[in-house]
Amino acid sequence: MKNLKLTRPIALLMSGLMLTSTFSVINAADDTDETSNGKGASIVGSNIEDVIERMNALTYAEYQALYTDVPDATSAVIIDGTDYDPELTDADVRIETYEGREALFTPDDGSVVYSFDIPKDGMYMIELDYYPTTSKQTDVERQLYIDDKIPFRETGYLTLKQVWESDLSLAGDSKTGFQLDALDNDVRPNTVLAPVWQTYKAQDSTGYYTDPFLYYFSEGTHTLKLTASRCDIAFGEIRIQQPDDVKTYEEVLADYTAKGYKAVSSDATVKLQAEFPTAMSAKSIYPTYDKTSPISEPQHESRIRLNTIGKDTTWQYVGDWVEYKLTVEESGLYHIVTRHKQSVSVDMFVTRKLLINGELPFEEAKNLRFTYGDEFETRPLTDGKTEFQFYFEAGKEYTLRFEIGLGELADLINRIQISMANMNKALIKVKQITGDTPDEYRDYNFIGLIPNEMNLFLAEAKEIRAIANEMEEIVGYRGSQSTVFDDIADMCFEMGSDESTIAGHIGNLTSNIGTLGTWMNTVIVQPLEVDYISVQSVDEKIPAANANLLQTLIYEVKKFIASFFSDYSTFADEDYGDAKTVVVWMGSGRDQATIMRQMVNDMFSSQYGIPVDLKLVSGGALLPSVLAGQGPDISLDGVSMDWAIRSAIMKLDDFDTFDEVCSRFDESALVPLYLDIDSDKRGHYGIPVTQSFSVVFYRQDIFAELGVDLPQTWDEIKALLPLFNSKNYEFGVSASLKFHLYQKGGDWFADGGRRINWDNQLVLETFKDVCDLFTQYQCPTSYDGTNRFRTGEMPYMMSDYGIYTQLTMFATDIRGMWGMSTLPGYEITDENGNTYINNTGTTSSGGVGIMANAKNPEGAWDFIDWYTDADAQIRYGNEYATLLGSGTIYTPANLEAMLSMNWTNEELEVLMAQFNNLRATPMYPGDYIISRYESFAFDNVYNEGADPVEELLKNINAINREISRKRQEFGLDYLEIGETLAEREAKKAQESGEAGN
Amino acid sequence: MTALQWTLKEMKRNYLGYLFLAPFYILFLMFTIIPVVLSLFICFTHFNMLEPPKWIFLDNFIRLFLEDDIFLICVKNTLIFAIVTGPASYLLSFFVAWFINELPPKIRAVVTLVFYAPSIAGSVYMIWQTLFSSDAHGWVNGTLIKLGLIDTPIHFFKDPTYMMPLCIVVALWCSLGTAFLSFIAGLQTVDRSLYEAGAVDGVKNRWQELWYITLPVMKPQLMFGAIMAITGSFNFGGIVSALCGDPSTDYACHTITHHLGDYGGARMEIGYSSAIAMILFFMMVGANQLVQKMLAKVGQ
């Protein structure tokens, strides 16, 4: 691997760069370990050379270009999945039987390797049979290596879908086919895993390439390595075979005529209700209901009837599919007519790919178009030009799979993506010269410094224009995005041809690329709502798409009348006899309440036999209603010290199962809910629900480009900052004194919360260090982290780990170029003389508690017990993400729930490392006062250049006064200002001593 | 017949009138009068809302005046705000209204909307946050850095040097509110014939017209505007919190309203915050008296 890389000139350049900058870093920081740099510096988890290799890996387009002369393969090599190479395989594999088929089970880490002989040079497609064994709720991800090398970048993210189905077991013989609630509404069925054997062709998971990947194999022995990055899976047969030979529709049609296929009679129509798929590929695809059209099937004026699939954004990500089984009674030619609506992706069409029994019936079936419109539409499947006919044989069972693809847009989107990446790279180069705020009137000598980038701007201008034109051709008209294309093209052209315009255009171009990126994100999602699929004769009239005036009128009038009799506000609850109700209030939003209601019905009330009165109440109403004695038993909106110390919420330590419940969390999650005072009120007042903490996000590409290691300590960061600043890169770091202090092993409070622990050398030094980061080293104090991270301005930032999903979902342009790492720390030498890095992070958690005047505390405790348990938290987290889109993340405090989320192993390692290294502060009376004085001190240092030590010392008395005053108010032991507990004890001892004398 | 008996009799006779008044008065009593009276009581107690109040008589006030340094800062800030923004916004409202009133009706409608817009559109002052953002990419910071006047971004809303003046500017910008509208309405009710009469009686210029005719005629509106301006300037808290944070750095923009909220909200010391409210109440009443006296001199 090393040898080959060194032969590449680009790698040479890189390593040269690496060497020189490493050198300068070593000089800047004397304590940097030279040997570790020499050996090939590691960026936590992944080797810097790996990163560089990955950055330099070819794209599939480039890979294809290399092998245009190589003919397609004509034969296949079939490998049995169980026939792996035991020497090279490092994963803990075993042979299992699934549905009577032997397969190789591979866990969620490690690699499995197969060796095989290729008879003849050629381009091969890789197809494999798999059985989704995992119980995790995410897609399976594998990296594919050939001869231990990633042939092209996209093959590093092969996504294999799991199989799901609606659990209709609770429906019984309900008239709608779904379970009905007490008010006769359909209840959305759970989506459950329903694994069956699947066939997968190695292809691009982002959908930018619509055909399966073709890999080049020379004659001879090769290895195929599959490395796990997510979930376990079992492999059946692996086929390295010739590419599929898919006919065009014209050929298929000619074939139909030749065989004399005729249109079927009109009563051969088979109607598939879309809300009953036989299988789907993601948990987020589930039956939805449409209330807008009276002729959606089935429809009811006041009840909820699940009648569609894919409403809003529930079925929109590339690669996701739904499947239906079809059997017809008459052989012949059919139209497949869908009644559908695509009202989300404005002015664009969405694409579906139709696979019949796993195969494309003809080439055009991968470009099925569904155009934008406010209303439902009925149309035979079409690619925008031809309405397709299909031949089905009587009595035979067909599987129709509708899979999301990007169709004709795929290539364009891919090109835009590449273009954007190129421009971004060039912009980073430009910004390194000009800084954040370029001076239009200065001569930067761009031609001399970055001639390649100038040419690149010219090339991109041309490319963007070409893309814009093609886009217009495909879509049929100039959409809203054309102005952005034009602007970018014009700017790039000017920047490329006249260097004096570069500085002036940087800002605009950056924001335009941002707009383009956002637009791309809306285009690559492909939402579509389908009511039914009617497989009918080609001669049959297309059913009406929308209701006529009379139907609409009757429906609306019925709806209006029904609105007087239906109670839409209460969520129906079943009868649990005399059991006492638990009243739960939540203020977070209607969507969350709906999830909660459903969960309570399914999991809590039915199990515990306790009815729950769940109410959506705005946060401000809690205090007044508690005062009026009308409060709930439980409020899901947090626990505060003020309530705890004034006996408005209940101490939880005395419940029987308290310890058991607490064992579900990391200790650090419980601490913020612990009231630490020396009275009988000391104890836990809440059980954690969510927990947040920070980790480091960093841009591997930029660190690799500068050839530096990811800093592990603050000293290393300070050593790097001059280099980064000179390149106009920023570090986003925490200004929290508590955080830095904890890393240095200090304490926030002293004397059991009786005073703030600021008056000692350690704290004062720490505060000076913190201030230095922002004054001397000029780290920014306020910024939009996600954006700057994406543009590369801020290649290193500390941020809440929840931002992870946002980056994976929306920063697609930097996919695979960033990593997550544990926080930097201070080097500490303990009493035994061992040095280690203390990278403790601070954490906070949100909890749920029981009101002191709860009418049913036992029931409330049962509720909390259930709610904070892994099952409930996992389900809540999943539904939350499903409902609010995959960009959101729920950060549960429950360890099991946190671990079960969508992490790759590498990420999990980082998270766990940080998770085990968290520290929190308990609640003390008067603690709210500290943050303000801390920020006063910091602001004064930053604004006025005041002395950090002085500023901090100045505020100690004000804080201690408030703490003592509060403690006095609550009848607790308190200290006089300027006094410490030890001093007081000494004084007392002395006094009593004197008295004794 | 005692006065009481007479009152009851009259009330009985006019019961229909009382009936019509009742809905408003009952609500007014419950939600305005009773709370005010209650807070008069609460300010002599220690009360945390969740537990019953404890009578401590003057302790709150003693602490307020003798121990609480921050309260004095608040009084100072409040007075600066009130004295600068109160009269300034009042005069501004009036003169802008007066100028606008001279415009042809159609243009007047448009211009009125333009000036009134900032106060209808809720938290529109947040645009100042964007303008003066502490981010190096913020409008003002970005421009200053570009012009080479500064190197590192200034934290406009965190730096006491800039906070107060900025807040006053924003306050003035937002202040053309209800008072301004009532002035426009008032100016339009002035009877034209009075000006003619004035001209006959020897009014020489527009200033005399304004002072001797316009202003005396629209005294009710002036009074209304003044009360709005006073309450507005004393109550000027929300904008500061939104821009500078609550509390603002070094309490540099901490007003009495903030102090009140700090104790009433964050620290749950309702007794103490009632005491602060009382002080604010009496300051406003005093300011009102003063303004009424001044307005009485208009036109003399």
PDB file of C-alpha atoms in Angstrom, chain A residues 436-440 623 626-627 642-643 645-648 681 730 774-775 778 781-784 788 793 928-929 932-933 935-940 942-944 951 954-955 961-962 965-966 969-970, chain B residues 46-51 54 63 67 69-70 133-137 141-143 145-146 151-156 158-161 246-252 254 262-263 265-269 272:
ATOM      1  CA  ASP A 436     -11.869  36.045   6.604  1.00  0.00           C
ATOM      2  CA  THR A 437     -12.431  39.507   5.255  1.00  0.00           C
ATOM      3  CA  PRO A 438     -10.766  39.940   1.905  1.00  0.00           C
ATOM      4  CA  ASP A 439      -9.730  43.402   0.787  1.00  0.00           C
ATOM      5  CA  GLU A 440     -11.118  44.129  -2.658  1.00  0.00           C
ATOM      6  CA  LEU A 623     -46.037  26.966  38.449  1.00  0.00           C
ATOM      7  CA  VAL A 626     -49.054  23.723  41.170  1.00  0.00           C
ATOM      8  CA  LEU A 627     -49.795  26.734  43.379  1.00  0.00           C
ATOM      9  CA  ASP A 642     -35.620  25.898  43.196  1.00  0.00           C
ATOM     10  CA  TRP A 643     -38.480  23.448  43.154  1.00  0.00           C
ATOM     11  CA  ILE A 645     -35.354  22.866  47.824  1.00  0.00           C
ATOM     12  CA  ARG A 646     -38.781  24.374  48.354  1.00  0.00           C
ATOM     13  CA  SER A 647     -40.370  20.935  48.578  1.00  0.00           C
ATOM     14  CA  ALA A 648     -42.418  21.283  45.434  1.00  0.00           C
ATOM     15  CA  LYS A 681     -33.691  17.251  51.704  1.00  0.00           C
ATOM     16  CA  GLU A 730     -10.109  28.743  13.344  1.00  0.00           C
ATOM     17  CA  PHE A 774      -9.510  34.033  23.127  1.00  0.00           C
ATOM     18  CA  THR A 775      -7.380  37.115  23.626  1.00  0.00           C
ATOM     19  CA  GLN A 778      -7.780  34.797  18.984  1.00  0.00           C
ATOM     20  CA  THR A 781     -16.105  33.499  20.789  1.00  0.00           C
ATOM     21  CA  SER A 782     -19.245  33.497  18.747  1.00  0.00           C
ATOM     22  CA  TYR A 783     -19.756  31.710  15.466  1.00  0.00           C
ATOM     23  CA  ASP A 784     -22.027  29.430  13.497  1.00  0.00           C
ATOM     24  CA  ARG A 788     -17.841  27.136   9.350  1.00  0.00           C
ATOM     25  CA  GLU A 793     -12.981  27.750   8.023  1.00  0.00           C
ATOM     26  CA  TYR A 928     -27.491  30.211  39.411  1.00  0.00           C
ATOM     27  CA  ILE A 929     -25.508  33.296  40.335  1.00  0.00           C
ATOM     28  CA  ARG A 932     -23.318  35.535  35.289  1.00  0.00           C
ATOM     29  CA  TYR A 933     -20.276  36.598  37.252  1.00  0.00           C
ATOM     30  CA  SER A 935     -19.308  35.830  32.037  1.00  0.00           C
ATOM     31  CA  PHE A 936     -18.843  39.319  33.505  1.00  0.00           C
ATOM     32  CA  ALA A 937     -15.259  38.475  34.284  1.00  0.00           C
ATOM     33  CA  PHE A 938     -14.663  36.993  30.862  1.00  0.00           C
ATOM     34  CA  ASP A 939     -16.325  39.889  29.067  1.00  0.00           C
ATOM     35  CA  ASN A 940     -14.209  42.391  30.927  1.00  0.00           C
ATOM     36  CA  TYR A 942     -12.026  40.269  26.453  1.00  0.00           C
ATOM     37  CA  ASN A 943     -13.414  43.772  26.017  1.00  0.00           C
ATOM     38  CA  GLU A 944     -11.229  45.883  28.234  1.00  0.00           C
ATOM     39  CA  GLU A 951     -11.556  40.146  37.421  1.00  0.00           C
ATOM     40  CA  LYS A 954     -13.435  40.781  42.237  1.00  0.00           C
ATOM     41  CA  ASN A 955     -16.551  38.667  41.891  1.00  0.00           C
ATOM     42  CA  ARG A 961     -22.791  36.466  49.513  1.00  0.00           C
ATOM     43  CA  GLU A 962     -25.610  35.166  47.340  1.00  0.00           C
ATOM     44  CA  ARG A 965     -27.922  34.378  51.749  1.00  0.00           C
ATOM     45  CA  LYS A 966     -29.770  31.553  50.041  1.00  0.00           C
ATOM     46  CA  GLU A 969     -33.000  31.496  53.735  1.00  0.00           C
ATOM     47  CA  PHE A 970     -33.349  27.734  53.615  1.00  0.00           C
TER      48      PHE A 970
ATOM     49  CA  HIS B  46     -40.731  36.865  52.618  1.00  0.00           C
ATOM     50  CA  PHE B  47     -42.546  34.818  49.986  1.00  0.00           C
ATOM     51  CA  ASN B  48     -41.304  32.169  47.563  1.00  0.00           C
ATOM     52  CA  MET B  49     -44.644  31.283  45.937  1.00  0.00           C
ATOM     53  CA  LEU B  50     -44.473  27.644  46.952  1.00  0.00           C
ATOM     54  CA  GLU B  51     -44.525  28.140  50.691  1.00  0.00           C
ATOM     55  CA  LYS B  54     -43.612  35.178  56.250  1.00  0.00           C
ATOM     56  CA  ARG B  63     -31.983  45.442  52.376  1.00  0.00           C
ATOM     57  CA  GLU B  67     -27.334  46.296  51.191  1.00  0.00           C
ATOM     58  CA  ASP B  69     -25.509  47.540  45.470  1.00  0.00           C
ATOM     59  CA  ILE B  70     -27.039  46.313  42.286  1.00  0.00           C
ATOM     60  CA  SER B 133     -23.346  40.641  16.100  1.00  0.00           C
ATOM     61  CA  SER B 134     -20.145  39.685  17.914  1.00  0.00           C
ATOM     62  CA  ASP B 135     -19.292  37.292  15.116  1.00  0.00           C
ATOM     63  CA  ALA B 136     -16.435  38.420  12.902  1.00  0.00           C
ATOM     64  CA  HIS B 137     -18.890  37.983  10.035  1.00  0.00           C
ATOM     65  CA  ASN B 141     -17.867  43.977  12.814  1.00  0.00           C
ATOM     66  CA  GLY B 142     -17.348  42.664   9.305  1.00  0.00           C
ATOM     67  CA  THR B 143     -17.399  46.187   7.864  1.00  0.00           C
ATOM     68  CA  ILE B 145     -12.623  44.757  10.027  1.00  0.00           C
ATOM     69  CA  LYS B 146     -12.819  45.258   6.294  1.00  0.00           C
ATOM     70  CA  ASP B 151      -8.654  43.444  14.089  1.00  0.00           C
ATOM     71  CA  THR B 152     -10.816  41.371  16.354  1.00  0.00           C
ATOM     72  CA  PRO B 153     -14.585  41.616  16.508  1.00  0.00           C
ATOM     73  CA  ILE B 154     -16.050  43.937  19.132  1.00  0.00           C
ATOM     74  CA  HIS B 155     -18.676  42.384  21.383  1.00  0.00           C
ATOM     75  CA  PHE B 156     -21.069  45.275  21.085  1.00  0.00           C
ATOM     76  CA  LYS B 158     -21.250  42.479  25.865  1.00  0.00           C
ATOM     77  CA  ASP B 159     -19.051  45.525  26.242  1.00  0.00           C
ATOM     78  CA  PRO B 160     -20.379  48.114  28.717  1.00  0.00           C
ATOM     79  CA  THR B 161     -18.868  50.906  26.617  1.00  0.00           C
ATOM     80  CA  ASP B 246     -30.041  39.128  31.239  1.00  0.00           C
ATOM     81  CA  PRO B 247     -28.169  40.130  33.287  1.00  0.00           C
ATOM     82  CA  SER B 248     -26.082  42.354  31.071  1.00  0.00           C
ATOM     83  CA  THR B 249     -22.332  42.440  31.532  1.00  0.00           C
ATOM     84  CA  ASP B 250     -21.418  44.047  34.868  1.00  0.00           C
ATOM     85  CA  TYR B 251     -25.089  44.985  35.224  1.00  0.00           C
ATOM     86  CA  ALA B 252     -24.292  47.883  32.922  1.00  0.00           C
ATOM     87  CA  HIS B 254     -29.599  46.360  34.416  1.00  0.00           C
ATOM     88  CA  ASP B 262     -34.145  38.544  38.556  1.00  0.00           C
ATOM     89  CA  TYR B 263     -35.511  38.216  42.078  1.00  0.00           C
ATOM     90  CA  GLY B 265     -38.113  34.789  38.502  1.00  0.00           C
ATOM     91  CA  ALA B 266     -34.678  33.291  38.949  1.00  0.00           C
ATOM     92  CA  ARG B 267     -34.440  33.516  42.734  1.00  0.00           C
ATOM     93  CA  MET B 268     -38.125  33.117  43.548  1.00  0.00           C
ATOM     94  CA  GLU B 269     -38.067  35.913  46.102  1.00  0.00           C
ATOM     95  CA  TYR B 272     -38.330  41.262  47.672  1.00  0.00           C
TER      96      TYR B 272
END
